[in-house]
Every structure is written in structure tokens, then in C-alpha cells.
JSON list of C-alpha atoms and ligand atoms in Angstrom, two decimals:
[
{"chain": "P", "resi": 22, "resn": "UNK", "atom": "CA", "xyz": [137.85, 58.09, 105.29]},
{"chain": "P", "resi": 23, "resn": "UNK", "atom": "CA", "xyz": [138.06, 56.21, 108.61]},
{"chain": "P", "resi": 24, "resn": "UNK", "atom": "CA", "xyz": [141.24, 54.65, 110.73]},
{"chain": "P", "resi": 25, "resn": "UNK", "atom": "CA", "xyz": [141.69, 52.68, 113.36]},
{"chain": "P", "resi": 26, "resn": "UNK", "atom": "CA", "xyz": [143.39, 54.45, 116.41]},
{"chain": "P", "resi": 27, "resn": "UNK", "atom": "CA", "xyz": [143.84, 54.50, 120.34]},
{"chain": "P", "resi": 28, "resn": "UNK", "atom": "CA", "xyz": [140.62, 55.12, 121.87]},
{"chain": "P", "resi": 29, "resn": "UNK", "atom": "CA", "xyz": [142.95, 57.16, 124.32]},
{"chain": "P", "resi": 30, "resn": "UNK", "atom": "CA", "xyz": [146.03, 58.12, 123.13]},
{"chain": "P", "resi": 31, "resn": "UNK", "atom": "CA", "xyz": [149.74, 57.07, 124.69]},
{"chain": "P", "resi": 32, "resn": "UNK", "atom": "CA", "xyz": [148.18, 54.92, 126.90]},
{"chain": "P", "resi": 33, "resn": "UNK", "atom": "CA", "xyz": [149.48, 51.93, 125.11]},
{"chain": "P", "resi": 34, "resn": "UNK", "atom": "CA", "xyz": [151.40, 50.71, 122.11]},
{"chain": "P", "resi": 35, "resn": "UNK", "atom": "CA", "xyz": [149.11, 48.82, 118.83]},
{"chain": "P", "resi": 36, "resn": "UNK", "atom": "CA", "xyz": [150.63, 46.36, 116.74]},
{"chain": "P", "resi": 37, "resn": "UNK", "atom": "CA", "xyz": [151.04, 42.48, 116.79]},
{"chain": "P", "resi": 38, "resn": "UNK", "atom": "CA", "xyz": [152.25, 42.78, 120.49]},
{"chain": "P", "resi": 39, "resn": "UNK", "atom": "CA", "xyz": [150.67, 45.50, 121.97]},
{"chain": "P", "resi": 40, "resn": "UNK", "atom": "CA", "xyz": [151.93, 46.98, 125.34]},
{"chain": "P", "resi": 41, "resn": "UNK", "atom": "CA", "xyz": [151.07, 48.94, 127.59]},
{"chain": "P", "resi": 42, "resn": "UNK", "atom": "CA", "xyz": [153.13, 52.08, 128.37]},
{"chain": "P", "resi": 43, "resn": "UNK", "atom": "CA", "xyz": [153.57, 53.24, 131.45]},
{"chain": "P", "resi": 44, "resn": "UNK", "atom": "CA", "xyz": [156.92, 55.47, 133.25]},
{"chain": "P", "resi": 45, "resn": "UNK", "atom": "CA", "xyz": [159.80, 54.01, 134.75]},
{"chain": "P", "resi": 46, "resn": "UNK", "atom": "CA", "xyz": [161.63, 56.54, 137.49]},
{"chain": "P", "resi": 47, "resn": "UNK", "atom": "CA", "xyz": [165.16, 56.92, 136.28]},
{"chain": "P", "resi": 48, "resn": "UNK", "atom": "CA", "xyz": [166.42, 57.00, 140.02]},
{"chain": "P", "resi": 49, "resn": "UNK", "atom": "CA", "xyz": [164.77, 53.85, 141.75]},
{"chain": "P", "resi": 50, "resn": "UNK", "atom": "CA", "xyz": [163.21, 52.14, 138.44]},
{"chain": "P", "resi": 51, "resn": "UNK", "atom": "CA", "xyz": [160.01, 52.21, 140.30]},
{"chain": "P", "resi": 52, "resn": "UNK", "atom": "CA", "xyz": [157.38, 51.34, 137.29]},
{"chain": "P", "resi": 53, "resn": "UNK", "atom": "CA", "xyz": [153.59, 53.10, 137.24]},
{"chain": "P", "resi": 54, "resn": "UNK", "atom": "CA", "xyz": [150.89, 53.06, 135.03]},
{"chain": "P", "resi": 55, "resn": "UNK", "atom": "CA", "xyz": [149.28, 55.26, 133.90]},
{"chain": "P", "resi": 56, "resn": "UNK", "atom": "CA", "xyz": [152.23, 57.43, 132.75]},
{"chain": "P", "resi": 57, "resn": "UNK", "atom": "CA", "xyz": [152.95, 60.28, 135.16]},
{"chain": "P", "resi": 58, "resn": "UNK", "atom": "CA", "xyz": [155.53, 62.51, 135.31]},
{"chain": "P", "resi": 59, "resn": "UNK", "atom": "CA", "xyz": [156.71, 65.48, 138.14]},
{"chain": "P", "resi": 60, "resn": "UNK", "atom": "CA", "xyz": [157.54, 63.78, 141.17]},
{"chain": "P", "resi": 61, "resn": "UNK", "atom": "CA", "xyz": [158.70, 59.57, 141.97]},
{"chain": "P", "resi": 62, "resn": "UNK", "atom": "CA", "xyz": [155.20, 58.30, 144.07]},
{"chain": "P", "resi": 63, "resn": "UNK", "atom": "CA", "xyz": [157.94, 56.03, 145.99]},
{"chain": "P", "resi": 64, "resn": "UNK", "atom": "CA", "xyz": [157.99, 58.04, 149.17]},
{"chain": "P", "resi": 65, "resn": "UNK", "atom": "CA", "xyz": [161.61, 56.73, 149.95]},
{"chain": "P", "resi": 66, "resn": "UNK", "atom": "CA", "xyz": [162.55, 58.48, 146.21]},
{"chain": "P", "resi": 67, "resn": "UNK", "atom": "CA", "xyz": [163.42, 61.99, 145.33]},
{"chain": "P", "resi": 68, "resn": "UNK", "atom": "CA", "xyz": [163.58, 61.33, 141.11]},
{"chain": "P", "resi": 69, "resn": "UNK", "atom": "CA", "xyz": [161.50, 63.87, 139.18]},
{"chain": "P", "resi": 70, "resn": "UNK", "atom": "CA", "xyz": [162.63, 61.90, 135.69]},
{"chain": "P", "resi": 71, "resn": "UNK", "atom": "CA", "xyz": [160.68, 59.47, 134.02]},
{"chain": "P", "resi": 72, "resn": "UNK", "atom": "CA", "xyz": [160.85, 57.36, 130.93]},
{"chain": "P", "resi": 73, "resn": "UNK", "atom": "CA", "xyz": [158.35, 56.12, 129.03]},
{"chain": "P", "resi": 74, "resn": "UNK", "atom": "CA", "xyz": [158.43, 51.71, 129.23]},
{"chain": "P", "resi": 75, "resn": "UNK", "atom": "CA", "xyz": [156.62, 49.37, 127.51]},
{"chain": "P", "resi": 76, "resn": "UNK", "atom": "CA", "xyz": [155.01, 47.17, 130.14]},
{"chain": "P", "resi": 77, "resn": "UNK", "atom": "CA", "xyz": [154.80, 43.08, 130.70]},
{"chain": "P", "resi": 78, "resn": "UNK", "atom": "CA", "xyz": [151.98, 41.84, 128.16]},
{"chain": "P", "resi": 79, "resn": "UNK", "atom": "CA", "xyz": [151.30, 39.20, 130.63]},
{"chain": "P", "resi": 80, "resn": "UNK", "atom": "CA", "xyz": [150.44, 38.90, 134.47]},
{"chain": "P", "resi": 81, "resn": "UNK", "atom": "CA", "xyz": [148.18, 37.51, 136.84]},
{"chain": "P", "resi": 82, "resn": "UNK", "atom": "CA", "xyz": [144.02, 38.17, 137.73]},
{"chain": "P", "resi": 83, "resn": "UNK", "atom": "CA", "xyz": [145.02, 40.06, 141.07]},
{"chain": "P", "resi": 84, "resn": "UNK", "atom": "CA", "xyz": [141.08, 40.28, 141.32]},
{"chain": "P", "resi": 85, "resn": "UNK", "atom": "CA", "xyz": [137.97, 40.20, 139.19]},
{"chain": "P", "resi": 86, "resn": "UNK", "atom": "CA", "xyz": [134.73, 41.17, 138.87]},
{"chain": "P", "resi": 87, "resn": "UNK", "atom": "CA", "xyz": [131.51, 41.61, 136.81]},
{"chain": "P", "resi": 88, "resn": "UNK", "atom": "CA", "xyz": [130.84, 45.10, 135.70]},
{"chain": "P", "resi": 89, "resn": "UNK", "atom": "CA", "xyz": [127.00, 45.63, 136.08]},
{"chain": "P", "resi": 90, "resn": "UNK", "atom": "CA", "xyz": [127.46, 49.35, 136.71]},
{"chain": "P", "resi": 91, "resn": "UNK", "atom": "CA", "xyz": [128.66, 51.48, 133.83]},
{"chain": "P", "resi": 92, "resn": "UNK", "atom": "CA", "xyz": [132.81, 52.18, 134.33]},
{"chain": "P", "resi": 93, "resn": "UNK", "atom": "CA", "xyz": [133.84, 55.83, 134.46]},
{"chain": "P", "resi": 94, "resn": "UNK", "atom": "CA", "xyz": [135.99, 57.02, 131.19]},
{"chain": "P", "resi": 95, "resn": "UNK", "atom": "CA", "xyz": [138.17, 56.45, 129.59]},
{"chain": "P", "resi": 96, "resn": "UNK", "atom": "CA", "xyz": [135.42, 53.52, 129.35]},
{"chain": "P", "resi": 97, "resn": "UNK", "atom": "CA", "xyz": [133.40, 54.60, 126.99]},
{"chain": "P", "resi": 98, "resn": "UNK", "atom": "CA", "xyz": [129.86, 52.08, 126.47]},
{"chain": "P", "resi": 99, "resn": "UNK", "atom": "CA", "xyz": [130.62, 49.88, 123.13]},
{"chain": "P", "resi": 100, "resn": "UNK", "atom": "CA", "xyz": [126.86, 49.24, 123.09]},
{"chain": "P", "resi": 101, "resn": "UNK", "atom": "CA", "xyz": [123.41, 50.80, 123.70]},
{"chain": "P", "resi": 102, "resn": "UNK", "atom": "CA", "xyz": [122.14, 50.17, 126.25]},
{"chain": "P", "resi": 103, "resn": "UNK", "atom": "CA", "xyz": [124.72, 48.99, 127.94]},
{"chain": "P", "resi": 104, "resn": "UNK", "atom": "CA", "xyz": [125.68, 45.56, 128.39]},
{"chain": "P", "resi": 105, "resn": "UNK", "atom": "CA", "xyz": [127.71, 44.02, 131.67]},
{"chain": "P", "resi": 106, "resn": "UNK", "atom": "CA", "xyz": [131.19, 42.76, 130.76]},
{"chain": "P", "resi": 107, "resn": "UNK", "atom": "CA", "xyz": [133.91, 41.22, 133.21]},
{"chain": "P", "resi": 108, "resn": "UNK", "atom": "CA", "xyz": [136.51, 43.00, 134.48]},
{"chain": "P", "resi": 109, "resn": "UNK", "atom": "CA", "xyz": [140.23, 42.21, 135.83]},
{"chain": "P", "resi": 110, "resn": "UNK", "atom": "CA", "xyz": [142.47, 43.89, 138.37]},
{"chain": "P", "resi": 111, "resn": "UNK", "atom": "CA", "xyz": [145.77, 42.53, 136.34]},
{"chain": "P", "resi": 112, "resn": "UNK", "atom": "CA", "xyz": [149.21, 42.14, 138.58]},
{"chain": "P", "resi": 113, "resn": "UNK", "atom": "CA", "xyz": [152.65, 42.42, 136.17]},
{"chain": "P", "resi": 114, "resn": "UNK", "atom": "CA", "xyz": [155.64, 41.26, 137.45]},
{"chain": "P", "resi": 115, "resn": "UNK", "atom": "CA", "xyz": [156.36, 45.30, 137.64]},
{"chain": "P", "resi": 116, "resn": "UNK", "atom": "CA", "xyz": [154.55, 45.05, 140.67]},
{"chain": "P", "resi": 117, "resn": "UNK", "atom": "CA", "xyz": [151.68, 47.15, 139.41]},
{"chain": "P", "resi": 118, "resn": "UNK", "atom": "CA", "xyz": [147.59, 45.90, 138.81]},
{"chain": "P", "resi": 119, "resn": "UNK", "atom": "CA", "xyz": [146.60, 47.30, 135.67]},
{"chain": "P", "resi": 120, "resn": "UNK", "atom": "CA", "xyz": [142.36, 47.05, 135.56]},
{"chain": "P", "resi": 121, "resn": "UNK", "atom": "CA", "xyz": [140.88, 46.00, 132.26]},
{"chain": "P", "resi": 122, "resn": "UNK", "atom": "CA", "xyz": [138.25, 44.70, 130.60]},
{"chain": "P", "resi": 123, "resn": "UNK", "atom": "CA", "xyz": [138.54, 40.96, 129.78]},
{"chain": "P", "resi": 124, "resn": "UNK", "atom": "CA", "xyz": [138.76, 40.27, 126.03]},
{"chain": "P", "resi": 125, "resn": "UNK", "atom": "CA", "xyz": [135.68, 39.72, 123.53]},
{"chain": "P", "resi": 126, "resn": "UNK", "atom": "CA", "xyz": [134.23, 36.67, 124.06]},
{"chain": "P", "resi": 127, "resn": "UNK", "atom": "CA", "xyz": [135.46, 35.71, 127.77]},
{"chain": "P", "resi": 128, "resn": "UNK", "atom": "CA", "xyz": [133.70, 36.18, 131.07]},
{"chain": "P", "resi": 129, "resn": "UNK", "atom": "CA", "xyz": [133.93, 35.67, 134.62]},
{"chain": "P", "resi": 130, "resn": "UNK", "atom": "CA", "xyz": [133.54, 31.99, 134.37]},
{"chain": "P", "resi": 131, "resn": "UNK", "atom": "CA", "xyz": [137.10, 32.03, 132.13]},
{"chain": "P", "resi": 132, "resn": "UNK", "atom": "CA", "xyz": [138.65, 33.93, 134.98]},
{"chain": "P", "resi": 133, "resn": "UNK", "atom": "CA", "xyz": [140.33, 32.99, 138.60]},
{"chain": "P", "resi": 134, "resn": "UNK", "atom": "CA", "xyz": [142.66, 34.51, 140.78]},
{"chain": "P", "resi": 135, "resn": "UNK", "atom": "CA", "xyz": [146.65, 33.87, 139.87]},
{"chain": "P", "resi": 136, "resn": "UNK", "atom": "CA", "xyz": [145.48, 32.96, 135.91]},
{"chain": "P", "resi": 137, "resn": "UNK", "atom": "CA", "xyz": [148.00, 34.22, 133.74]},
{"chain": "P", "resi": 138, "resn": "UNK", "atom": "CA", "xyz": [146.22, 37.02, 131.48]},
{"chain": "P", "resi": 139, "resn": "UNK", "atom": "CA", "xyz": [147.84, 38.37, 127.84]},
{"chain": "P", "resi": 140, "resn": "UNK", "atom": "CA", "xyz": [147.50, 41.94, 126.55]},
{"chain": "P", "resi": 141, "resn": "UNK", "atom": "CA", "xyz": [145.34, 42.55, 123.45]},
{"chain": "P", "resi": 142, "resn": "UNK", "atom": "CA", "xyz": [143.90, 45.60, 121.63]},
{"chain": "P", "resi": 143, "resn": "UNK", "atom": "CA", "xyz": [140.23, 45.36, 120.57]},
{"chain": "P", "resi": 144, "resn": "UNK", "atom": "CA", "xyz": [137.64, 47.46, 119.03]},
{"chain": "P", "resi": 145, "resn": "UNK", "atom": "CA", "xyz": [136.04, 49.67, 121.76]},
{"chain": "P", "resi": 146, "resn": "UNK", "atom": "CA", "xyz": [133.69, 51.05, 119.66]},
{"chain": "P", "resi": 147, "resn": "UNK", "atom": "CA", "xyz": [133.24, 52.61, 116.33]},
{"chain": "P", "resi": 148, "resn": "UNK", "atom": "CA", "xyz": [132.67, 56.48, 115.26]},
{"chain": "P", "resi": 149, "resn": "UNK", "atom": "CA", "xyz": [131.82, 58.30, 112.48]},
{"chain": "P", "resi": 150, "resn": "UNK", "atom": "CA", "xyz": [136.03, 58.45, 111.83]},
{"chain": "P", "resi": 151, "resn": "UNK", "atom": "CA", "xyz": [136.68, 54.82, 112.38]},
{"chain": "P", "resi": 152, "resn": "UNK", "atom": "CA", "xyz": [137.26, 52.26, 114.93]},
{"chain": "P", "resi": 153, "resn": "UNK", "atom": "CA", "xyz": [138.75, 53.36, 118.26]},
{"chain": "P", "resi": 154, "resn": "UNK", "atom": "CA", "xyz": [140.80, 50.50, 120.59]},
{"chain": "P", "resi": 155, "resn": "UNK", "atom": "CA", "xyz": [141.23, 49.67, 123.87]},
{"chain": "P", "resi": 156, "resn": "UNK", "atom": "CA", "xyz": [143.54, 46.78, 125.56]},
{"chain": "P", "resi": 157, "resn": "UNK", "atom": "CA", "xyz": [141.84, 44.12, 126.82]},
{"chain": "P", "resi": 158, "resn": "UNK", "atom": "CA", "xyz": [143.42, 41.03, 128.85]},
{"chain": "P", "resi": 159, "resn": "UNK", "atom": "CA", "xyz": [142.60, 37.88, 127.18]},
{"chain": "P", "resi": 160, "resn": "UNK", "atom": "CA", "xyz": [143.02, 34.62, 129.50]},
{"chain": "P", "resi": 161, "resn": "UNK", "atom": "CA", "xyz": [145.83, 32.51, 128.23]},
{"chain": "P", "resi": 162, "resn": "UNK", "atom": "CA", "xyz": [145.20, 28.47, 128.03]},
{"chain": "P", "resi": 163, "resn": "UNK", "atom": "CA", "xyz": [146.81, 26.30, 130.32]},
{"chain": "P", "resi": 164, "resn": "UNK", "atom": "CA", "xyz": [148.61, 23.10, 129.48]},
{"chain": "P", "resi": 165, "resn": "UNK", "atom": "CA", "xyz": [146.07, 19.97, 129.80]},
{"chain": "P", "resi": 166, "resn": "UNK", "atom": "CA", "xyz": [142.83, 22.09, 129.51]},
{"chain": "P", "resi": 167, "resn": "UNK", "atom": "CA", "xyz": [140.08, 22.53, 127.43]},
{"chain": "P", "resi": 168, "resn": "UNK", "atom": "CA", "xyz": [139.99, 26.00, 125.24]},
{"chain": "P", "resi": 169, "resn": "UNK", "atom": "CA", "xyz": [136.73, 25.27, 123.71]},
{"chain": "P", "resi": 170, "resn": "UNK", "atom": "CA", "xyz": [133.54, 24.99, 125.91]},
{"chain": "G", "resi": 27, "resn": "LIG", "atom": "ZN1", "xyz": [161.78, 56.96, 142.00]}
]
């Protein structure tokens, strides 16, 4: 018996429109990812209560890179040995960057700072109970250009 499931859990919602989920401070609305709870990390804020928010599924490549190094966890490598992937530093109209790896099949060369980038949930890799997922952020077409190439 296997299942599909968060390759780390609460970090994120599954479904058709996966989100992520991060906590919204219910005195100044400040927004941070991941979730934390205890204290408000706006200095200017005294809130110690949080709610959990689904975040934007879109936002912009902030910054980008190629990982040639292996990423520290939650990362865990899909593949042995391990193989390079890109990487984007996401910015969501929250205000937040949210860093990612960019979706199956996409590289650098799909990528420039101030693209609009979309939320999805891939396969991270698969263990002897079943697949485990990860969000990934997928570049989203522009008007007038060329998707295939
Ligand atoms: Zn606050």
C-alpha cells in the first residue's frame, strides 16, 4: 500500500491549486513563511497570535540560480547521484520570497528576474510508502511568446 503525501508536512496545501501556508499575525497582518508561531518578527509589533493563511500561488523570480551544490533539507536528492536543478528566490505580493525549486522540466534559461512564477506540487521523490511532494514554481507563459522550444 503506498500514498502520495507532503514530503514535509503543513508546509503547504495539495490539491488542484496548491498553496502554500504560511501565518498571518492577527495584530499587524504581517504574513511569514514558513509558519511560526510565539512572537510577531515585525519589531514595531507586540502580537503573539497567528493564523494559519494560504499564500499567493503566484509572484515574481526575486532571484535565481543554478543549484550545483546539494540544498540542505527539507531538500531531500530526487536522484542518485545528484543532479543540478534551478532554483528561485520567489517574491508574493505578501511581501515575502519563498525559495523553490523550479518545476520539472524548466531551467535557468526559462527564468528572469520580475517573471511571474505559479505554485505546483510535484513528486520529490518516491519511498518504499509512496510518492512524497514538494511545491515547485513553474514559469507562467506570457502573452505573444513561444511555450514550446
Ligand atoms: Zn504582528
Amino acid at each position: 500500500m503506498t500514498e502520495t503525501s507532503p514530503a514535509i508536512e503543513g508546509w503547504f496545501t495539495t490539491g488542484p491549486e496548491p498553496a502554500l501556508v504560511g501565518s498571518r499575525c492577527t495584530t499587524c497582518a504581517s504574513t511569514f513563511f514558513p509558519r511560526t508561531q510565539g512572537f510577531c518578527r515585525n519589531p514595531a509589533c507586540d502580537g503573539e497570535e497567528f493564523a494559519d493563511t494560504p499564500l499567493s500561488r503566484r509572484g515574481r523570480v526575486w532571484s535565481y540560480t543554478d543549484a550545483q551544490y546539494q540544498p540542505p533539507p527539507p531538500y531531500i536528492p530526487a536522484v542518485n547521484p545528484y543532479a543540478p536543478f534551478a532554483l528561485a528566490a520567489v517574491e508574493l505580493p505578501e511581501g515575502i520570497v519563498v525559495l523553490g525549486q523550479v518545476a520539472q522540466g524548466y531551467g535557468v534559461a526559462d527564468l528572469a528576474v520580475g517573471r511571474e512564477v505559479e505554485l505546483v506540487v510535484e513528486v520529490l521523490h518516491t519511498d518504499e510508502s509512496g510518492e512524497r511532494t514538494i511545491w515547485r514554481w513553474k514559469p507562467v507563459a506570457e502573452l505573444g511568446e513561444e511555450t514550446d522550444q
